[in-house]
Amino acid sequence: MTADEAKKLATFEGKVVLTQGSLIIRAERIVVRQDSDGFQHGVATGSPATFRHKREGYGEYICGEALKIEYDNKLDLVEFFNKARLSRDSGDDIRGDYISYDARNERFAVKSNTGTTGTNREGRVSATIMPKKPAAPEAPVPAGAGPRC
């Protein structure tokens, strides 16, 4: 790890695990900078870098992976670049070359490059959306059990 306190910049390399509340990002390299208000912006790279976040008020996790993940905790925004994938415990699965996930508003957008260099030869995104079940109250997670992703 190297840190530059004057620039509010830290670089972590190796088997990096960044944890902030229920957010966990794992990567080969993470660069974190802090703005003047104390908010952090991180850029994680790996093959792939992974992301996991517990949905507020639900016993469900959002999981993702990509070659590059950018996280902005001021906006609660996560962006996935190159071979991007986002999934939920419910069985939803989205894939593309770019995914933007707004954790605050629980919205996402997905795009794919055109041509043959993206995730998919036709330049399309892939999405599996499972039917929604009525929300059940959140139950405690038994010891040793965890999210599927």
Short mmCIF file of C-alpha atoms in Angstrom, two decimals:
data_model
loop_
_atom_site.label_atom_id
_atom_site.label_comp_id
_atom_site.label_asym_id
_atom_site.label_seq_id
_atom_site.Cartn_x
_atom_site.Cartn_y
_atom_site.Cartn_z
CA MET A 1 0.00 0.00 0.00
CA THR A 2 1.17 3.51 -0.76
CA ALA A 3 -0.54 6.66 0.49
CA ASP A 4 -0.18 10.34 -0.29
CA GLU A 5 -1.89 12.19 2.56
CA ALA A 6 -1.48 15.59 0.92
CA LYS A 7 -3.35 14.40 -2.20
CA LYS A 8 -5.75 12.15 -0.18
CA LEU A 9 -4.81 9.23 -2.44
CA ALA A 10 -4.09 5.61 -1.52
CA THR A 11 -3.11 2.70 -3.77
CA PHE A 12 -3.56 -0.91 -2.65
CA GLU A 13 -2.04 -3.80 -4.62
CA GLY A 14 -2.15 -7.56 -4.24
CA LYS A 15 -5.19 -9.47 -3.01
CA VAL A 16 -7.09 -6.31 -2.04
CA VAL A 17 -10.38 -6.37 -0.12
CA LEU A 18 -12.14 -3.04 0.38
CA THR A 19 -14.98 -3.13 2.94
CA GLN A 20 -17.32 -0.25 3.71
CA GLY A 21 -20.45 -1.26 5.64
CA SER A 22 -22.10 -4.05 3.63
CA LEU A 23 -20.07 -3.17 0.51
CA ILE A 24 -17.15 -5.44 -0.36
CA ILE A 25 -14.90 -5.00 -3.40
CA ARG A 26 -12.13 -7.51 -4.16
CA ALA A 27 -9.47 -6.70 -6.74
CA GLU A 28 -5.83 -6.97 -7.70
CA ARG A 29 -5.46 -3.18 -7.42
CA ILE A 30 -7.62 -0.44 -5.89
CA VAL A 31 -6.89 3.28 -6.00
CA VAL A 32 -8.94 5.34 -3.52
CA ARG A 33 -9.09 9.11 -3.39
CA GLN A 34 -10.94 11.25 -0.89
CA ASP A 35 -12.56 14.59 -1.72
CA SER A 36 -12.61 17.67 0.52
CA ASP A 37 -15.97 16.57 2.03
CA GLY A 38 -14.58 13.17 3.06
CA PHE A 39 -16.31 11.16 0.34
CA GLN A 40 -14.32 8.45 -1.40
CA HIS A 41 -14.01 7.36 -5.00
CA GLY A 42 -12.35 4.04 -5.78
CA VAL A 43 -11.15 2.40 -8.97
CA ALA A 44 -10.67 -1.37 -8.73
CA THR A 45 -9.06 -3.51 -11.41
CA GLY A 46 -8.68 -7.25 -11.63
CA SER A 47 -9.34 -10.26 -13.73
CA PRO A 48 -12.07 -9.79 -12.69
CA ALA A 49 -12.60 -7.39 -9.80
CA THR A 50 -15.72 -8.31 -7.79
CA PHE A 51 -18.36 -6.37 -5.90
CA ARG A 52 -20.96 -7.35 -3.28
CA HIS A 53 -23.51 -5.09 -1.57
CA LYS A 54 -26.46 -5.89 0.71
CA ARG A 55 -29.71 -4.24 -0.36
CA GLU A 56 -31.10 -2.02 2.38
CA GLY A 57 -34.13 -3.56 4.09
CA TYR A 58 -33.79 -6.90 2.29
CA GLY A 59 -31.89 -10.08 3.00
CA GLU A 60 -30.61 -9.96 -0.57
CA TYR A 61 -27.24 -9.13 -2.07
CA ILE A 62 -26.29 -7.47 -5.34
CA CYS A 63 -23.11 -8.95 -6.79
CA GLY A 64 -21.05 -7.84 -9.74
CA GLU A 65 -17.80 -8.30 -11.56
CA ALA A 66 -15.82 -6.62 -14.31
CA LEU A 67 -12.25 -5.94 -15.34
CA LYS A 68 -12.65 -2.43 -13.86
CA ILE A 69 -15.08 -1.25 -11.17
CA GLU A 70 -15.48 2.39 -10.12
CA TYR A 71 -17.26 3.21 -6.86
CA ASP A 72 -18.38 6.68 -5.75
CA ASN A 73 -19.68 6.66 -2.17
CA LYS A 74 -20.97 10.25 -2.40
CA LEU A 75 -23.40 9.25 -5.17
CA ASP A 76 -23.76 5.57 -4.14
CA LEU A 77 -22.88 4.78 -7.75
CA VAL A 78 -20.97 1.75 -9.00
CA GLU A 79 -19.82 1.43 -12.61
CA PHE A 80 -18.57 -1.81 -14.17
CA PHE A 81 -16.38 -1.69 -17.28
CA ASN A 82 -15.40 -4.55 -19.64
CA LYS A 83 -16.93 -8.02 -19.24
CA ALA A 84 -19.43 -6.59 -16.77
CA ARG A 85 -21.94 -8.72 -14.88
CA LEU A 86 -24.47 -7.85 -12.17
CA SER A 87 -26.67 -10.38 -10.36
CA ARG A 88 -29.01 -10.69 -7.40
CA ASP A 89 -29.89 -13.58 -5.10
CA SER A 90 -33.34 -13.60 -6.76
CA GLY A 91 -31.76 -15.01 -9.93
CA ASP A 92 -31.60 -11.76 -11.93
CA ASP A 93 -28.46 -11.67 -14.09
CA ILE A 94 -27.34 -8.82 -16.37
CA ARG A 95 -24.27 -8.85 -18.64
CA GLY A 96 -22.73 -6.32 -20.97
CA ASP A 97 -19.62 -4.27 -21.57
CA TYR A 98 -20.72 -1.48 -19.21
CA ILE A 99 -23.13 -1.48 -16.27
CA SER A 100 -24.02 1.49 -14.09
CA TYR A 101 -25.65 0.63 -10.72
CA ASP A 102 -27.24 3.39 -8.63
CA ALA A 103 -27.45 1.75 -5.18
CA ARG A 104 -29.35 4.68 -3.63
CA ASN A 105 -32.24 4.46 -6.11
CA GLU A 106 -31.77 0.76 -6.98
CA ARG A 107 -31.49 1.45 -10.72
CA PHE A 108 -29.11 0.11 -13.30
CA ALA A 109 -28.25 0.67 -16.95
CA VAL A 110 -26.35 -1.72 -19.17
CA LYS A 111 -24.67 -1.23 -22.56
CA SER A 112 -22.61 -3.31 -24.93
CA ASN A 113 -20.11 -2.29 -27.55
CA THR A 114 -21.03 -2.96 -31.12
CA GLY A 115 -18.84 -5.23 -33.16
CA THR A 116 -16.95 -8.33 -32.11
CA THR A 117 -14.74 -7.05 -29.29
CA GLY A 118 -17.32 -6.95 -26.48
CA THR A 119 -18.83 -9.48 -24.14
CA ASN A 120 -21.01 -10.82 -26.90
CA ARG A 121 -20.36 -11.12 -30.64
CA GLU A 122 -23.63 -9.44 -31.63
CA GLY A 123 -22.96 -6.37 -29.48
CA ARG A 124 -25.97 -7.12 -27.29
CA VAL A 125 -26.57 -7.15 -23.60
CA SER A 126 -27.87 -10.24 -21.86
CA ALA A 127 -30.49 -10.04 -19.12
CA THR A 128 -32.37 -12.64 -17.11
CA ILE A 129 -35.03 -11.05 -14.91
CA MET A 130 -36.91 -13.35 -12.55
CA PRO A 131 -40.54 -12.70 -11.53
CA LYS A 132 -40.77 -10.70 -8.32
CA LYS A 133 -42.09 -12.33 -5.17
CA PRO A 134 -43.74 -10.30 -2.41
CA ALA A 135 -41.05 -8.91 -0.12
CA ALA A 136 -40.70 -10.89 3.07
CA PRO A 137 -39.37 -9.36 6.28
CA GLU A 138 -35.64 -9.67 6.61
CA ALA A 139 -34.66 -12.68 8.70
CA PRO A 140 -31.35 -13.10 10.50
CA VAL A 141 -28.75 -14.99 8.49
CA PRO A 142 -27.83 -18.29 10.20
CA ALA A 143 -24.22 -18.71 11.28
CA GLY A 144 -22.07 -20.03 8.44
CA ALA A 145 -24.64 -19.04 5.81
CA GLY A 146 -24.00 -16.15 3.49
CA PRO A 147 -24.99 -14.75 0.15
CA ARG A 148 -24.94 -16.99 -2.90
CA CYS A 149 -22.71 -14.61 -4.84
#
